C-alpha positions in Angstrom: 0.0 0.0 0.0 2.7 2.3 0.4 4.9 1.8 -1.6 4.2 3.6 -4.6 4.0 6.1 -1.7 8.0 6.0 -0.8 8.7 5.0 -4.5 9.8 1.6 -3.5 10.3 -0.9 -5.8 9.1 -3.7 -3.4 8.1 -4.0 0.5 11.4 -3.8 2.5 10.3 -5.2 5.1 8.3 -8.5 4.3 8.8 -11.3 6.5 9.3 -13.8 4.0 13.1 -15.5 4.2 14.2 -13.7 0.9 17.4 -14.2 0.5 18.0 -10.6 -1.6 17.2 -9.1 1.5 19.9 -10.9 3.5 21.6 -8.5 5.4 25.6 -9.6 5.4 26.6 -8.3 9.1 29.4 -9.7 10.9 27.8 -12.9 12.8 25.3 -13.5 9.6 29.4 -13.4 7.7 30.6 -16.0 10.2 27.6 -18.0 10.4 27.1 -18.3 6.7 30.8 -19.4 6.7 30.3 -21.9 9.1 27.7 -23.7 7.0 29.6 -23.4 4.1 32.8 -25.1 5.8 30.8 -27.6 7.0 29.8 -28.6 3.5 33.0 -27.9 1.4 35.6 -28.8 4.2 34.6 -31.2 6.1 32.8 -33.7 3.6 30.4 -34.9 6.7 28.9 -34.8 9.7 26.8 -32.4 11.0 26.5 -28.5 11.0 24.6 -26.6 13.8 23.3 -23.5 13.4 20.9 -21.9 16.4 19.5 -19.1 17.2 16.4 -17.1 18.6 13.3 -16.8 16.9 13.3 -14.6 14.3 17.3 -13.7 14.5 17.6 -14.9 10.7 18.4 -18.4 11.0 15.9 -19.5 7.4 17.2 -16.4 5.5 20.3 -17.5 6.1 19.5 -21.0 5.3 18.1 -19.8 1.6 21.0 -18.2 0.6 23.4 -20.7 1.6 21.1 -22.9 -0.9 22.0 -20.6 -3.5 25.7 -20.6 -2.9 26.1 -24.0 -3.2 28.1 -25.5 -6.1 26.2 -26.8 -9.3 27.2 -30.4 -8.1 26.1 -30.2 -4.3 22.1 -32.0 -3.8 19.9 -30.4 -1.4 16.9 -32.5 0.7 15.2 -29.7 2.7 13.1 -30.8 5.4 10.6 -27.8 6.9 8.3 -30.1 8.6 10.7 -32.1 11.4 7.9 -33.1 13.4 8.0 -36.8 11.6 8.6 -40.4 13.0 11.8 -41.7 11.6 10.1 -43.5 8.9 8.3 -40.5 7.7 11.3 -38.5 8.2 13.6 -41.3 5.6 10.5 -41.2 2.9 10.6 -37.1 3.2 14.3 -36.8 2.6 13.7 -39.9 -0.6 10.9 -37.9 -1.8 13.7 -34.4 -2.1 16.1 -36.5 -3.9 13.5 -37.9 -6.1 14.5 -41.5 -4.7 11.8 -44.1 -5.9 10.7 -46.4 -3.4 7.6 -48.7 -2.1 4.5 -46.5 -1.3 3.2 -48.7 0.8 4.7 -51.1 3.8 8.0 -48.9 3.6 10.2 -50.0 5.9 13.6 -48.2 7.9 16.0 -51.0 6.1 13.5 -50.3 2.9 14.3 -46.5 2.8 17.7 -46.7 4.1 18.9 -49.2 1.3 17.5 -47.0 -1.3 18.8 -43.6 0.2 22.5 -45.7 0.2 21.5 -46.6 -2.9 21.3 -42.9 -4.6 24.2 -41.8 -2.5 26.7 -44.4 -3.4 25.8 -43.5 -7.7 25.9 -39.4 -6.7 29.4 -39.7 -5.2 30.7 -42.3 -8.0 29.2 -38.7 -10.7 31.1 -36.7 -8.6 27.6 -35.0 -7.1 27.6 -34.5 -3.3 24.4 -34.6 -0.8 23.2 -32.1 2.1 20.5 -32.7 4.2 19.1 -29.3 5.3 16.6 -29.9 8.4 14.9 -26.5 9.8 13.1 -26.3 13.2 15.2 -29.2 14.1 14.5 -28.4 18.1 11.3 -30.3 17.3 13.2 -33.9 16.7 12.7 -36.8 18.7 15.4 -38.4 20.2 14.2 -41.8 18.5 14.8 -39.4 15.0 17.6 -37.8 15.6 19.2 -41.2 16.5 18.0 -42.2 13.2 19.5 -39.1 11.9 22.8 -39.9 13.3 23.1 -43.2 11.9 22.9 -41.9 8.1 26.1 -40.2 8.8 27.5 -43.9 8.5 26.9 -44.3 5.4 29.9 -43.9 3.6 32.6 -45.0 1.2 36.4 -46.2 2.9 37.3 -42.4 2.3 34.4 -40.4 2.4 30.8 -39.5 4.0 28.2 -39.8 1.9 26.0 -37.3 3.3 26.1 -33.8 5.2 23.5 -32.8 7.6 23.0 -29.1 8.2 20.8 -29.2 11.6 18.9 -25.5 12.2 16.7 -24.5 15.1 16.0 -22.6 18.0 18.6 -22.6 21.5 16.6 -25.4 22.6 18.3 -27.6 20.1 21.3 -26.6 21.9 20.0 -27.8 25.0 18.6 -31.1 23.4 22.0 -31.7 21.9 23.6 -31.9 25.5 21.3 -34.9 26.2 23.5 -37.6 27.6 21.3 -40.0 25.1 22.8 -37.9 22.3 26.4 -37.6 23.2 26.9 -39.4 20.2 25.5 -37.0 17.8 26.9 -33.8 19.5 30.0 -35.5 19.0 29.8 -35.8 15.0 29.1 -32.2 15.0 32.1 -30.5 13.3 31.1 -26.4 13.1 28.3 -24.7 15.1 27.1 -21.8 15.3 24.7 -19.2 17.5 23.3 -15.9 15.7 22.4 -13.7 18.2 20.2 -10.4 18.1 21.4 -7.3 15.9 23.5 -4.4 17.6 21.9 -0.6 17.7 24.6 0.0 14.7 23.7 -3.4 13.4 19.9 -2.5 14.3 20.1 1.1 12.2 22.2 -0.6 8.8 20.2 -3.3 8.6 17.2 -1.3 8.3 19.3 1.0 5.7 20.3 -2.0 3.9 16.8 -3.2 3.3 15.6 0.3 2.4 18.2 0.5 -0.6 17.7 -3.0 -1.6 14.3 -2.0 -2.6 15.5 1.8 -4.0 14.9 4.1 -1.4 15.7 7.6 -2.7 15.5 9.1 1.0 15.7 7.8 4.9 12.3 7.0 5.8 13.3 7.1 9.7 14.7 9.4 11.5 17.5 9.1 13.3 15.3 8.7 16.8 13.0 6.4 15.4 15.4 3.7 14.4 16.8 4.2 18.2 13.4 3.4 18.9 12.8 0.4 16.6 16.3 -1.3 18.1 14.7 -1.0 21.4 11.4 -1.9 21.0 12.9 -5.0 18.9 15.6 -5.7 20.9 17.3 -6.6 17.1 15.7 -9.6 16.3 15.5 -9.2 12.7 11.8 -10.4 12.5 10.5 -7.8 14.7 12.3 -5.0 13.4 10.4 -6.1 10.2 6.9 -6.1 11.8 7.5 -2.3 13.6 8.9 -0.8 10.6 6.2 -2.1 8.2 3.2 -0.9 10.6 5.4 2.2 10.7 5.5 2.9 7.5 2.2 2.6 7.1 1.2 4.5 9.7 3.4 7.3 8.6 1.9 7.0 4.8 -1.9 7.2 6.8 -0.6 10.7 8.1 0.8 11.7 4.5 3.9 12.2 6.3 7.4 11.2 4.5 9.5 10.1 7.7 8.8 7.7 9.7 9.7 9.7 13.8 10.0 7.8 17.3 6.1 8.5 18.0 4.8 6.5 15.0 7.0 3.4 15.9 6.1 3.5 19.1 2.8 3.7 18.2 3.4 0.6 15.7 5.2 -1.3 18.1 2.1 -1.2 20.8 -0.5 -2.3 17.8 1.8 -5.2 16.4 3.9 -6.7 19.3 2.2 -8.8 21.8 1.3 -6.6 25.5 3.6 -7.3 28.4 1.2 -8.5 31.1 2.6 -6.5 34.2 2.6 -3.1 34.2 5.7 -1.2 33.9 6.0 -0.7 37.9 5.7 -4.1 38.7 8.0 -5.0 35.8 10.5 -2.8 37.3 10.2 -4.2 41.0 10.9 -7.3 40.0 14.0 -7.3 38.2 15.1 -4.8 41.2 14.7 -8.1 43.6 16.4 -10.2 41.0 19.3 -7.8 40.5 19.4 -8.1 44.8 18.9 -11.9 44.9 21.7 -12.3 42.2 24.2 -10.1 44.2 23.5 -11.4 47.7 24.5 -15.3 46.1 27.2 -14.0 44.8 27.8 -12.7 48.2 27.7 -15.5 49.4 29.7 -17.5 47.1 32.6 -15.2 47.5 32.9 -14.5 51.3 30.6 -17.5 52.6 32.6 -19.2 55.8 32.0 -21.9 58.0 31.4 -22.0 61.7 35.1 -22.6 62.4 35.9 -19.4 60.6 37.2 -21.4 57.1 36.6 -19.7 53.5 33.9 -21.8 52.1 34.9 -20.3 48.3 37.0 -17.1 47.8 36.3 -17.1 44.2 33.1 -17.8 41.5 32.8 -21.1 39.9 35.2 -20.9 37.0 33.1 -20.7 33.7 33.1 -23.5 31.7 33.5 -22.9 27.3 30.4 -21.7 25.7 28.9 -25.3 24.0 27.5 -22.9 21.2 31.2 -21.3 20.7 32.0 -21.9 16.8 34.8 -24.1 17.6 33.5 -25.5 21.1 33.7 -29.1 21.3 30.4 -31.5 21.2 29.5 -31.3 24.5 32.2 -28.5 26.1 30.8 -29.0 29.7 31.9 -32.5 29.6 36.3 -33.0 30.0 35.5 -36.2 28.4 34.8 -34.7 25.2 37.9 -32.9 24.4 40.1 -36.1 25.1 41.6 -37.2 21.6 41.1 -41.0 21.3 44.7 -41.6 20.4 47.9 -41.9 22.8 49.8 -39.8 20.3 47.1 -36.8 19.7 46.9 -36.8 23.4 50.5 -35.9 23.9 50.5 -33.6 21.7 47.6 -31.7 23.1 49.2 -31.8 26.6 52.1 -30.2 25.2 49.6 -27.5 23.3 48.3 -26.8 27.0 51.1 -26.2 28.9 52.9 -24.0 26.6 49.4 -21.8 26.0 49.2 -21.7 30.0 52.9 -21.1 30.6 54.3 -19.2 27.7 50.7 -17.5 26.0 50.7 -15.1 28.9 52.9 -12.1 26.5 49.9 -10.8 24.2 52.5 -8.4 22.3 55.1 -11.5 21.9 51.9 -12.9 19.2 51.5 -9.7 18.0 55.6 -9.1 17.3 55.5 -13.1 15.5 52.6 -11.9 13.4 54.3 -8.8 12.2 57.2 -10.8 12.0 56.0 -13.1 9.6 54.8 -9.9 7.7 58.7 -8.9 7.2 57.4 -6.0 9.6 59.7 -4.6 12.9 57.3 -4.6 16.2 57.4 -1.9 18.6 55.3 -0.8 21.5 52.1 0.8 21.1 48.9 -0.3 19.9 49.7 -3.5 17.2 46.8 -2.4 14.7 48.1 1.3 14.5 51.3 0.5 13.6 49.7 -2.1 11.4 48.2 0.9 9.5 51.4 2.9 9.7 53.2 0.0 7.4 50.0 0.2 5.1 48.8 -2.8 6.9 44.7 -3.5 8.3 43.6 -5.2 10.8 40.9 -8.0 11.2 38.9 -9.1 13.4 36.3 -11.8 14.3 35.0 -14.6 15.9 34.7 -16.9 13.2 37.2 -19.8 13.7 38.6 -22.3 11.5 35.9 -21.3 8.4 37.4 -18.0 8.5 40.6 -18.5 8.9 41.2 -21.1 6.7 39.5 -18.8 3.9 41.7 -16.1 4.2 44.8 -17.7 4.8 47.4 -15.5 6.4 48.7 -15.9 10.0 46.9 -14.7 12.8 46.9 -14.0 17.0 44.4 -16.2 18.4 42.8 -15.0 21.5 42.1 -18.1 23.9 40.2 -17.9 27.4 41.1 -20.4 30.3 38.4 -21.5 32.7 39.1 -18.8 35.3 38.5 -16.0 32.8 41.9 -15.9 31.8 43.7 -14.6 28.1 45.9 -16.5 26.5 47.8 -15.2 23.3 49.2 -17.2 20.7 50.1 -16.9 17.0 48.7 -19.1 14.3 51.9 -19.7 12.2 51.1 -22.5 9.6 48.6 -25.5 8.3 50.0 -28.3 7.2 50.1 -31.9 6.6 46.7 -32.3 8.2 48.4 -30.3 11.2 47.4 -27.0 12.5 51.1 -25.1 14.4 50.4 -22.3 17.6 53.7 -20.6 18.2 53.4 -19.4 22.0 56.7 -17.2 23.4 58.3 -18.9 20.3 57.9 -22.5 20.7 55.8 -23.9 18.3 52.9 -26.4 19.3 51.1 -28.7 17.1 47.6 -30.4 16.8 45.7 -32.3 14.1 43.3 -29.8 12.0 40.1 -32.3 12.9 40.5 -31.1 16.6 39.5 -28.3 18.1 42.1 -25.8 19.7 41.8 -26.0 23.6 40.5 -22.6 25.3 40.0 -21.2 21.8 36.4 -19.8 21.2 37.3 -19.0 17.7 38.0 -15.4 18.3 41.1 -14.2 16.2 43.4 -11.1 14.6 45.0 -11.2 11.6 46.7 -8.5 8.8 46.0 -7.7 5.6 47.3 -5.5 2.7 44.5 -3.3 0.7 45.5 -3.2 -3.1 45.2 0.4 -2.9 45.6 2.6 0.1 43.2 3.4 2.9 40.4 1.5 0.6 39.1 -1.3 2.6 35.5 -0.9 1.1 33.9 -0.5 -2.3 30.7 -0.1 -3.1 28.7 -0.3 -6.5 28.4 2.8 -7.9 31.0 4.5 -6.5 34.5 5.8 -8.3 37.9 4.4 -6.5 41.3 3.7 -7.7 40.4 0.3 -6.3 37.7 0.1 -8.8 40.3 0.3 -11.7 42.2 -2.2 -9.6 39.4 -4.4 -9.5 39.3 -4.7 -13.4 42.5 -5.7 -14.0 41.0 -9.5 -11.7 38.2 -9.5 -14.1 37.7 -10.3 -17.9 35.8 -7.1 -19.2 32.3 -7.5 -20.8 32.4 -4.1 -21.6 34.9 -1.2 -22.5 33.3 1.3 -19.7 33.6 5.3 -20.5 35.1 5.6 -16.2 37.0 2.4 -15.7 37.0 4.1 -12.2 33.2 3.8 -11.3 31.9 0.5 -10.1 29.6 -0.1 -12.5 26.5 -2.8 -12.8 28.8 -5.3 -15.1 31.7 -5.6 -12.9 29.0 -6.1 -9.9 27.9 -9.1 -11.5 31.2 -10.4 -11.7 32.2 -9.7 -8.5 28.9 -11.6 -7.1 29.7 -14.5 -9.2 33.1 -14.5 -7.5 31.6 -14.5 -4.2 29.3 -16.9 -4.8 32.2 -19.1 -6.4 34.1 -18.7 -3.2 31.4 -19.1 -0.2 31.3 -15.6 0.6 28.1 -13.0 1.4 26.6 -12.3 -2.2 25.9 -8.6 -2.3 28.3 -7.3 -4.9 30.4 -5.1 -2.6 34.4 -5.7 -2.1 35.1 -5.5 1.6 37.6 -7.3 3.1 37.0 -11.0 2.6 36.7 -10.3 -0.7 39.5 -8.1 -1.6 41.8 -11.0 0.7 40.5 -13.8 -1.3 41.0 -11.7 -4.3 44.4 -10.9 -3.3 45.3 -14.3 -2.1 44.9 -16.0 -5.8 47.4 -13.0 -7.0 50.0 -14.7 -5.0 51.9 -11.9 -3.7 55.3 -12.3 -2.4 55.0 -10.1 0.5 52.1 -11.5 1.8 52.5 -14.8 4.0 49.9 -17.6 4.3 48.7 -20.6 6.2 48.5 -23.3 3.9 
């Protein structure tokens, strides 16, 4: 209805899982990366990805459909609430896998599905098994779920399973029933709610997706909307659409902080206590909270003893990126081999003894860019060598996709930092210098006390460009052409025109990146990494 209004070429704010409206922020980056490790890297297993209701999590889900390569099969279940029977004939019937309609049977199903995945592999075609709302399995299914991972060749898994669903899956997945499973699970994920900055370019980004030639918020509203949201995607849909719409009943052209409130109270469901009583109580809470950890900390026994002088140490997140399956249990990180366990021991003490010098990571990093440390803030003096800095919380997906050395941050039970630089990837091995001693561990494991959180340096192609945009003019632009054949002889080889977006979404999409045209970092790394410079070093 109001479109035509705003001169929008569609509704920006629709709350269908279109993937064009995708907004690429940081944790949608990571998590999107995470799925597409799982696939391409790994080559089985399962792949996690949770979050809240209405944080992204189907979007995300669509668009990792349409990254995936021409010879990758997709079975998409949207329906999990199936007996394991069901559940077998669902994923037959998305792989077009002919069987008995009636008296099908578990061996029945599972003989065919072996069947299909045993000629696909032998073409070269690969299988993912995409299961949404998976929080609604049964343990009876998800055991059944667990056992198609065995079916495999000597040297490969037939079959990748991509589990989505809400932090109850979480939860369900530290069922002592389903150790198994949570084991098999080799990258996870957790998106969580959009920051106020998120909050305010997310609602920009959808805007110019569908050509909005002004802001339609001001600057207080979209304050508002983040609030009243909290940043869960969905609900910033449903304020701004009854927004809009109020603000196109009052022939206004900006959408102020009165009108979403106004939309939020006619759209979002009413808090039952009133707004004193709302407060009171999470006044007690906030005293109850502090008076146990009161207690905790100075409690003492008759005699006069310390009962604890310190919290309970916090154990690794289990939705961390790289945790292991199940983090709270010790159990879980031991390596089954004599050898790998040695070798992990070794990786411990040196990251407790010798990871204490975050500057030391920092000078081997700089090092390995041919670069002198000094004192002072690393990622300044980064920039004074015509270096940038990078950093996120993706783990292993993102590191191993850009490829260059990095400090990786690790956290030890008692809250703890532990510094140590990421020097090399080889022979199936991963290599942590820490104080200059190196310390190796297979790739398949997961780093102990590493959350996935990580620094590392790159070199724009042109300086103090780290971001290009279609339709802008950039000497990186021009650089940008000489990486792609030209379609067309353009009158500005300067200006980022609509041919060389194309091309530069297609390289995304060839590469398992976000697929929005625009050359950030990722891209201008992986763009940079198949120029094989000399002065820039690299993992693998």
């Amino acid at each position: 209805m109001y479109t035509q209004f705003f001169r929008l070429t569609d509704a920006p704010f629709s709350i269908a899982p279109n993937p064009r409206f995708l907004y690429p922020s940081a944790k949608h980056r990571e998590a999107l990366a995470h799925l597409i490790y799982g696939i391409k890297e790994e080559g089985g297993g399962f792949v996690a990805l949770t979050g809240e209701v209405g944080t992204g999590k189907t979007t995300l889900c669509r668009c990792l459909i349409e990254q995936l390569p021409e010879n990758v099969d997709v079975a998409l279940i949207l329906n999990p609430r199936l007996d394991a029977v069901e559940l077998l004939a669902s994923v037959c019937d998305e792989l077009h896998i002919g069987y008995p309609p009636a008296g099908a049977s578990l061996k029945t199903l599972v003989d065919a599905l072996n069947e299909h995945l045993l000629a696909a592999h032998a073409k070269g075609r690969r299988t993912v098994l995409v299961i949404d709302e998976a929080q609604n399995l049964s343990f009876d299914v998800l055991e059944q779920i667990r056992l198609l991972t065995n079916l495999e060749t000597s040297e490969h898994k037939l079959l990748q399973i991509i589990l989505i669903g809400q932090p109850e899956l979480t939860r369900l997945l530290e069922q002592k029933q389903l150790r198994q499973l949570a084991q098999r699970i080799t990258a996870r994920y957790h998106l969580t709610p959009l920051t106020r900055a998120e909050t305010v370019d997310y609602i920009r980004h959808r805007l110019t997706v569908c050509g909005c030639p002004a802001p339609l918020f001001t600057p207080a509203a979209l304050a508002a909307v983040h609030r009243l949201s909290g940043g869960i995607p969905r609900l910033i849909n449903i304020i701004c659409d009854r927004a809009l719409l109020g603000t196109y009943a009052q022939g206004k052209f900006q959408a102020d902080r009165a009108t979403v409130r106004r939309a939020a109270r006619e759209v979002l469901p009413e808090n039952p206590l009133p707004r004193f009583w709302r407060q009171l109580l999470v006044g007690v809470a906030v005293i109850v909270a502090l008076g146990a950890m009161g207690v905790v900390l100075i409690g003492r026994t008759p005699g006069g003893k310390t009962v604890s002088s310190t919290p309970e140490a916090p154990a690794i997140p289990a939705t961390s990126p790289m945790a292991a399956p199940d983090a709270l249990d010790a159990a879980a990180q031991k390596p089954m081999a004599p050898a790998a366990a040695t070798g992990r021991a070794r990786f411990e003490d040196l990251l407790k003894s010798k990871g204490v010098d975050e500057a030391a990571a920092f000078g081997r990093m700089f090092a390995l860019w041919n670069i002198k440390a000094d004192a002072g803030q690393p990622c300044a003096k980064a920039e004074r060598q015509g270096l940038r800095c990078l950093r996120e919380d993706s783990g292993w997906p993102g590191l191993r996709s850009l490829n260059h050395p990095a400090v990786l941050e690790f956290t030890l039970p008692g809250g703890e930092k532990r510094y140590g630089t990421l020097t090399g990837i080889a022979g199936g091995l991963v290599t942590v210098e820490f104080g200059g001693e190196p310390a190796t561990l297979p790739l398949t494991e997961n780093l102990p006390f590493w959350e996935g959180r990580f620094t590392l340096l790159w070199r724009p192609p042109v300086a103090d460009v780290t971001l290009v945009r279609p339709g802008q003019s950039s000497p990186a632009v021009k650089w940008l052409r000489q990486h792609f054949p030209a379609t067309n002889k353009p009158a500005d080889p300067q200006r980022f025109d609509e041919a060389l977006k194309a091309q530069v979404a297609a390289f995304q999409k060839q590469h398992g990146l976000i697929v929005d045209g625009t050359v950030g970092p990722h891209t201008f790394i992986r763009l940079l990494n198949e120029t094989k410079r000399a002065d820039a070093p690299h993992l693998e």
